[in-house]
Short mmCIF file of C-alpha atoms in Angstrom, two decimals:
data_model
loop_
_atom_site.label_atom_id
_atom_site.label_comp_id
_atom_site.label_asym_id
_atom_site.label_seq_id
_atom_site.Cartn_x
_atom_site.Cartn_y
_atom_site.Cartn_z
CA MET Z 1 0.18 -0.10 0.12
CA PHE Z 2 1.34 3.39 -1.00
CA SER Z 3 1.57 5.75 2.20
CA MET Z 4 3.00 9.29 3.00
CA ASP Z 5 6.13 8.17 4.49
CA LEU Z 6 6.78 5.96 1.14
CA LEU Z 7 6.11 9.19 -1.04
CA LEU Z 8 8.52 11.19 1.28
CA GLY Z 9 11.12 8.76 0.77
CA ALA Z 10 10.68 8.89 -2.79
CA VAL Z 11 11.17 12.30 -2.84
CA VAL Z 12 14.13 12.51 -0.76
CA LEU Z 13 15.50 9.81 -2.88
CA GLY Z 14 14.42 11.63 -5.98
CA VAL Z 15 16.37 14.60 -5.13
CA LEU Z 16 19.66 13.21 -4.59
CA LEU Z 17 19.04 11.42 -7.69
CA GLY Z 18 18.08 14.82 -9.50
CA CYS Z 19 21.44 16.18 -8.29
CA PHE Z 20 23.36 13.51 -9.86
CA TYR Z 21 21.56 13.86 -12.94
CA ALA Z 22 22.50 17.66 -13.07
CA ALA Z 23 26.19 16.55 -13.03
CA VAL Z 24 25.91 13.88 -15.75
CA SER Z 25 24.04 16.49 -18.00
CA VAL Z 26 25.76 19.94 -17.02
CA GLY Z 27 28.23 19.25 -19.82
CA LEU Z 28 25.78 18.70 -22.56
CA SER Z 29 24.17 21.91 -21.48
CA VAL Z 30 27.15 23.29 -22.56
CA SER Z 31 28.08 21.71 -25.72
CA PHE Z 32 24.61 21.28 -26.85
CA GLY Z 33 22.74 23.99 -25.23
CA LEU Z 34 25.16 26.85 -25.44
CA LEU Z 35 27.17 25.86 -28.84
CA ASP Z 36 24.63 23.94 -30.71
CA VAL Z 37 26.74 21.10 -31.24
CA PRO Z 38 24.64 17.61 -31.55
CA HIS Z 39 26.52 15.89 -29.20
CA VAL Z 40 24.91 12.41 -29.03
CA ALA Z 41 27.96 10.86 -27.82
CA HIS Z 42 28.01 12.58 -24.52
CA PRO Z 43 26.83 9.61 -22.65
CA ALA Z 44 29.61 7.56 -24.06
CA PHE Z 45 32.04 9.96 -23.04
CA LEU Z 46 30.74 9.92 -19.61
CA VAL Z 47 30.89 6.03 -19.60
CA LEU Z 48 34.32 6.29 -20.80
CA ALA Z 49 35.31 8.67 -18.15
CA SER Z 50 33.78 6.11 -15.50
CA TYR Z 51 36.15 3.45 -16.89
CA GLY Z 52 39.12 5.93 -16.46
CA VAL Z 53 37.80 5.94 -13.03
CA TYR Z 54 37.66 2.17 -12.51
CA GLN Z 55 41.12 1.76 -14.05
CA LEU Z 56 42.68 4.00 -11.65
CA ASN Z 57 40.74 2.66 -8.67
CA ASP Z 58 41.69 -0.94 -9.64
CA SER Z 59 45.24 -0.19 -10.45
CA TYR Z 60 46.18 2.07 -7.63
CA ASP Z 61 43.37 2.16 -5.14
CA LEU Z 62 42.72 5.95 -5.76
CA ASP Z 63 39.46 7.22 -4.30
CA PRO Z 64 36.97 7.45 -7.58
CA LEU Z 65 36.44 11.26 -6.99
CA LEU Z 66 40.47 11.69 -6.95
CA ALA Z 67 40.66 9.47 -9.95
CA GLY Z 68 37.86 11.78 -11.53
CA LEU Z 69 39.96 14.85 -10.78
CA ALA Z 70 43.28 12.87 -12.41
CA ILE Z 71 41.56 12.09 -15.35
CA THR Z 72 39.73 15.59 -16.19
CA PRO Z 73 43.00 16.93 -18.11
CA LEU Z 74 42.89 14.18 -20.58
CA LEU Z 75 39.04 14.54 -20.94
CA PHE Z 76 39.63 18.12 -21.66
CA LEU Z 77 42.30 17.50 -24.47
CA PHE Z 78 39.89 14.71 -25.66
CA GLY Z 79 37.02 17.28 -25.78
CA LEU Z 80 39.33 19.98 -27.70
CA LEU Z 81 40.52 17.14 -30.33
CA ALA Z 82 36.75 16.11 -30.90
CA TYR Z 83 35.58 19.56 -31.49
CA ARG Z 84 38.35 20.32 -34.01
CA VAL Z 85 37.66 17.52 -35.66
CA TYR Z 86 33.90 18.01 -35.91
CA TYR Z 87 34.53 21.68 -36.90
CA GLU Z 88 36.78 20.67 -39.77
CA THR Z 89 34.77 18.01 -41.18
CA PHE Z 90 31.29 19.19 -40.75
CA GLU Z 91 30.67 22.62 -38.97
CA LYS Z 92 32.95 24.47 -41.23
CA ARG Z 93 31.22 23.07 -44.51
CA GLY Z 94 27.82 25.07 -43.50
CA SER Z 95 24.30 24.17 -42.92
CA ASP Z 96 24.41 20.29 -43.29
CA ALA Z 97 26.37 19.98 -40.29
CA GLY Z 98 23.36 19.25 -37.99
CA VAL Z 99 22.30 15.97 -39.60
CA ARG Z 100 25.97 14.72 -40.38
CA GLY Z 101 27.25 15.93 -37.15
CA ILE Z 102 24.79 13.72 -35.44
CA ALA Z 103 25.77 10.77 -37.61
CA PHE Z 104 29.37 11.97 -36.47
CA PHE Z 105 28.96 11.62 -32.96
CA PHE Z 106 27.01 8.47 -33.20
CA GLY Z 107 29.85 7.09 -34.79
CA ILE Z 108 32.18 7.99 -31.85
CA ALA Z 109 29.94 6.70 -29.51
CA PHE Z 110 29.63 3.58 -31.21
CA ILE Z 111 33.51 3.40 -31.66
CA ILE Z 112 33.81 4.39 -27.98
CA GLU Z 113 31.54 1.23 -26.86
CA VAL Z 114 33.32 -1.33 -29.04
CA LEU Z 115 36.63 -0.02 -27.48
CA ILE Z 116 35.65 -0.47 -23.91
CA ILE Z 117 34.31 -3.94 -24.59
CA LEU Z 118 37.69 -4.95 -26.19
CA GLN Z 119 39.40 -3.46 -23.28
CA PHE Z 120 37.33 -4.45 -20.32
CA GLY Z 121 34.75 -7.12 -21.57
CA VAL Z 122 30.79 -6.87 -21.04
CA ASP Z 123 30.79 -7.48 -17.51
CA GLN Z 124 29.71 -4.73 -14.96
CA ARG Z 125 32.64 -2.98 -13.25
CA SER Z 126 32.48 -1.11 -9.82
CA VAL Z 127 34.78 0.60 -7.63
CA THR Z 128 35.69 0.63 -3.72
CA ALA Z 129 36.09 3.30 -1.47
CA THR Z 130 35.26 3.73 2.53
CA TYR Z 131 31.80 5.53 1.53
CA ILE Z 132 30.44 2.71 -0.73
CA GLY Z 133 28.33 0.03 1.13
CA LYS Z 134 27.44 2.16 4.14
CA SER Z 135 24.28 4.04 4.94
CA TRP Z 136 22.82 7.07 6.93
CA ARG Z 137 19.35 6.53 8.72
CA PHE Z 138 17.23 9.49 8.08
CA GLY Z 139 14.22 8.88 10.30
CA GLU Z 140 12.98 5.66 8.95
CA PHE Z 141 15.17 5.64 5.83
CA ARG Z 142 18.27 4.41 5.08
CA ILE Z 143 20.20 6.75 2.55
CA PRO Z 144 23.21 5.11 0.82
CA ILE Z 145 26.34 7.17 1.83
CA ARG Z 146 27.45 7.06 -1.72
CA GLN Z 147 24.15 8.89 -2.87
CA LEU Z 148 24.87 11.73 -0.43
CA VAL Z 149 28.42 11.97 -1.67
CA ALA Z 150 26.93 11.89 -5.20
CA PHE Z 151 24.57 14.67 -4.34
CA ALA Z 152 26.92 17.02 -2.37
CA VAL Z 153 29.60 16.92 -5.06
CA ALA Z 154 27.14 17.05 -8.33
CA LEU Z 155 25.62 20.13 -6.48
CA ALA Z 156 29.12 21.77 -5.98
CA LEU Z 157 30.10 20.64 -9.57
CA THR Z 158 26.73 22.41 -11.05
CA VAL Z 159 27.49 25.70 -9.03
CA VAL Z 160 31.20 26.39 -9.92
CA LEU Z 161 30.24 25.65 -13.81
CA ALA Z 162 27.48 28.32 -13.31
CA VAL Z 163 29.63 30.77 -11.55
CA TYR Z 164 32.50 30.31 -13.95
CA LEU Z 165 30.15 30.91 -17.20
CA SER Z 166 28.73 33.70 -15.57
CA LYS Z 167 31.69 35.65 -13.69
CA THR Z 168 34.88 35.02 -15.57
CA PHE Z 169 35.99 36.59 -18.53
CA MET Z 170 36.22 32.88 -20.76
CA GLY Z 171 32.71 32.08 -19.21
CA ARG Z 172 31.40 35.58 -20.44
CA ALA Z 173 33.02 34.79 -24.03
CA ILE Z 174 31.54 31.29 -24.05
CA ARG Z 175 28.31 32.71 -23.48
CA ALA Z 176 28.60 35.81 -26.08
CA VAL Z 177 29.51 33.18 -28.91
CA ALA Z 178 26.30 31.51 -28.11
CA GLN Z 179 24.28 34.41 -28.52
CA ASP Z 180 26.06 36.39 -31.25
CA GLU Z 181 29.01 34.64 -32.97
CA GLU Z 182 29.53 37.13 -35.72
CA ALA Z 183 29.27 40.01 -33.44
CA LEU Z 184 32.41 38.36 -31.44
CA ARG Z 185 34.14 38.08 -34.56
CA LEU Z 186 34.02 41.76 -35.18
CA MET Z 187 35.32 42.42 -31.98
CA GLY Z 188 38.48 40.64 -32.55
CA ALA Z 189 37.78 37.24 -31.02
CA ASN Z 190 38.05 33.93 -32.67
CA PRO Z 191 34.69 32.08 -32.07
CA VAL Z 192 36.00 28.62 -33.16
CA ARG Z 193 38.68 28.66 -30.33
CA ILE Z 194 36.44 29.97 -27.92
CA LYS Z 195 33.70 27.14 -28.82
CA GLN Z 196 36.57 24.57 -28.82
CA PHE Z 197 37.38 25.60 -25.37
CA ALA Z 198 34.01 25.36 -24.25
CA PHE Z 199 33.62 22.06 -25.72
CA GLY Z 200 37.01 21.07 -23.63
CA ILE Z 201 35.25 22.18 -20.82
CA ALA Z 202 32.07 20.43 -21.31
CA THR Z 203 33.99 17.15 -21.66
CA ALA Z 204 36.50 17.72 -18.77
CA VAL Z 205 33.49 17.94 -16.26
CA LEU Z 206 32.53 14.36 -17.16
CA GLY Z 207 35.79 13.31 -15.16
CA ILE Z 208 33.84 14.08 -11.94
CA ALA Z 209 30.63 13.15 -13.50
CA GLY Z 210 31.86 9.67 -14.52
CA ALA Z 211 33.28 9.08 -10.93
CA LEU Z 212 29.86 9.79 -9.59
CA LEU Z 213 28.22 7.47 -12.03
CA ILE Z 214 30.27 4.77 -11.05
CA ILE Z 215 29.87 5.55 -7.59
CA VAL Z 216 26.24 5.57 -7.49
CA ALA Z 217 26.26 2.06 -9.25
CA PRO Z 218 28.32 -0.25 -11.44
CA VAL Z 219 28.95 0.24 -15.23
CA GLU Z 220 29.05 -1.48 -18.20
CA PRO Z 221 29.69 -0.68 -21.69
CA THR Z 222 26.27 0.17 -23.04
CA LEU Z 223 25.14 2.16 -20.14
CA ASP Z 224 25.25 5.32 -22.42
CA ARG Z 225 22.19 4.39 -24.01
CA ALA Z 226 20.48 4.34 -20.73
CA TYR Z 227 21.46 8.12 -20.32
CA ILE Z 228 20.93 9.47 -23.78
CA GLY Z 229 17.48 10.02 -23.06
CA ARG Z 230 17.72 11.52 -19.67
CA THR Z 231 20.42 13.88 -20.33
CA PHE Z 232 18.79 15.34 -23.30
CA CYS Z 233 15.45 15.46 -21.46
CA VAL Z 234 17.34 17.58 -18.51
CA VAL Z 235 18.92 19.90 -21.26
CA VAL Z 236 15.65 20.72 -23.29
CA MET Z 237 13.55 21.05 -20.09
CA ALA Z 238 15.83 23.14 -18.34
CA GLY Z 239 16.17 25.44 -21.38
CA LEU Z 240 19.33 25.37 -23.91
CA GLY Z 241 22.32 26.90 -22.09
CA SER Z 242 20.69 27.48 -18.80
CA ILE Z 243 23.06 25.80 -16.19
CA SER Z 244 20.81 26.65 -13.22
CA GLY Z 245 17.86 25.34 -15.44
CA THR Z 246 19.82 22.38 -15.48
CA LEU Z 247 19.80 21.62 -11.76
CA ILE Z 248 16.10 22.36 -11.53
CA ALA Z 249 15.11 20.20 -14.24
CA ALA Z 250 17.36 17.19 -13.21
CA ILE Z 251 15.71 17.47 -9.63
CA ILE Z 252 12.19 17.56 -11.20
CA LEU Z 253 13.20 14.42 -13.39
CA GLY Z 254 14.80 12.56 -10.54
CA VAL Z 255 11.81 13.02 -8.18
CA ALA Z 256 9.50 11.86 -11.25
CA GLU Z 257 11.47 8.85 -11.60
CA SER Z 258 11.60 8.03 -7.95
CA ILE Z 259 7.94 8.31 -7.58
CA VAL Z 260 7.20 6.18 -10.61
CA LEU Z 261 9.70 3.63 -9.37
CA THR Z 262 8.20 3.26 -5.99
CA MET Z 263 4.51 3.34 -7.27
CA PHE Z 264 4.95 1.60 -10.37
CA GLY Z 265 8.06 -0.70 -10.48
CA ALA Z 266 11.33 -0.18 -12.12
CA SER Z 267 10.19 -1.12 -15.75
CA TRP Z 268 8.26 2.28 -16.09
CA ALA Z 269 10.91 4.36 -14.60
CA PRO Z 270 13.24 4.87 -17.90
CA ALA Z 271 10.12 5.90 -19.97
CA ILE Z 272 9.83 9.07 -17.52
CA SER Z 273 12.49 11.04 -19.34
CA PHE Z 274 11.13 10.62 -22.82
CA ALA Z 275 7.67 11.14 -21.85
CA MET Z 276 8.90 14.34 -19.91
CA LEU Z 277 10.97 15.47 -23.19
CA LEU Z 278 7.92 15.08 -25.58
CA ALA Z 279 5.91 17.06 -23.27
CA VAL Z 280 8.25 20.24 -22.81
CA LEU Z 281 8.70 20.21 -26.41
CA ALA Z 282 4.89 20.14 -27.06
CA VAL Z 283 4.02 22.84 -24.16
CA ARG Z 284 7.11 25.14 -23.78
CA PRO Z 285 9.77 24.28 -26.29
CA GLN Z 286 12.17 27.04 -24.88
CA GLY Z 287 12.43 25.26 -21.69
CA LEU Z 288 11.88 26.44 -18.12
CA LEU Z 289 14.79 28.88 -18.32
CA GLY Z 290 15.42 29.13 -21.75
CA ARG Z 291 17.04 31.64 -23.98
#
């Protein structure tokens, strides 16, 4: 029987889950929301980062969060390279970049998935840390410590990125290139370099997001398919390029998924993101805080 206590527990867990969804989506909010890059390989980059964290944790017993920080520079360079290839091959050639760009990133996602399978196999991988496996009692509820860790780190990551984009010179330049690329070019700036740098940042934050992903639950090579709907739902529902909206939309999705999971079972939860995405596109295409 469904009770208010059960509903309260679902809401609490949904908020924790929502902040985690914000962390895994905030990079896409930059690459897709601000730069208009059809980055459908974002979840594959996320899973790749998780396996990088797993490798460091397994080989050197490094804490997953520290491992995520360690691979962040490599992911930044990977993002710079990925955008440069995308720009030179598609965006530079004109208006057909959208459709061909989607195919390009789908191809990258498929290659990443195959490489992960060749290196690690198809079995699930997990990490070890002192806070994994423990829980904290909240009234009648037990909340896994790893979810609280993911909540705190995800919230901090989202706030730091939002402050960076709004308060720093490069952050304002990234927002400017998203609003009026031609005006920025007339001011003597190079929009392509700014967008390349922004895409590098969007990829770099996946170091922490990938660590949170493997902290919350084990990962496997095809996990990116489960997150492509969720991440795009969060970004579109938030409003393209809105970092604060990303956090709000992610919490809404997390609470909705948690309630549906509690009331109807796990089989219905993955459909929520697509249902909410279609609803937002139909009712408010610009999103909650869209530009």
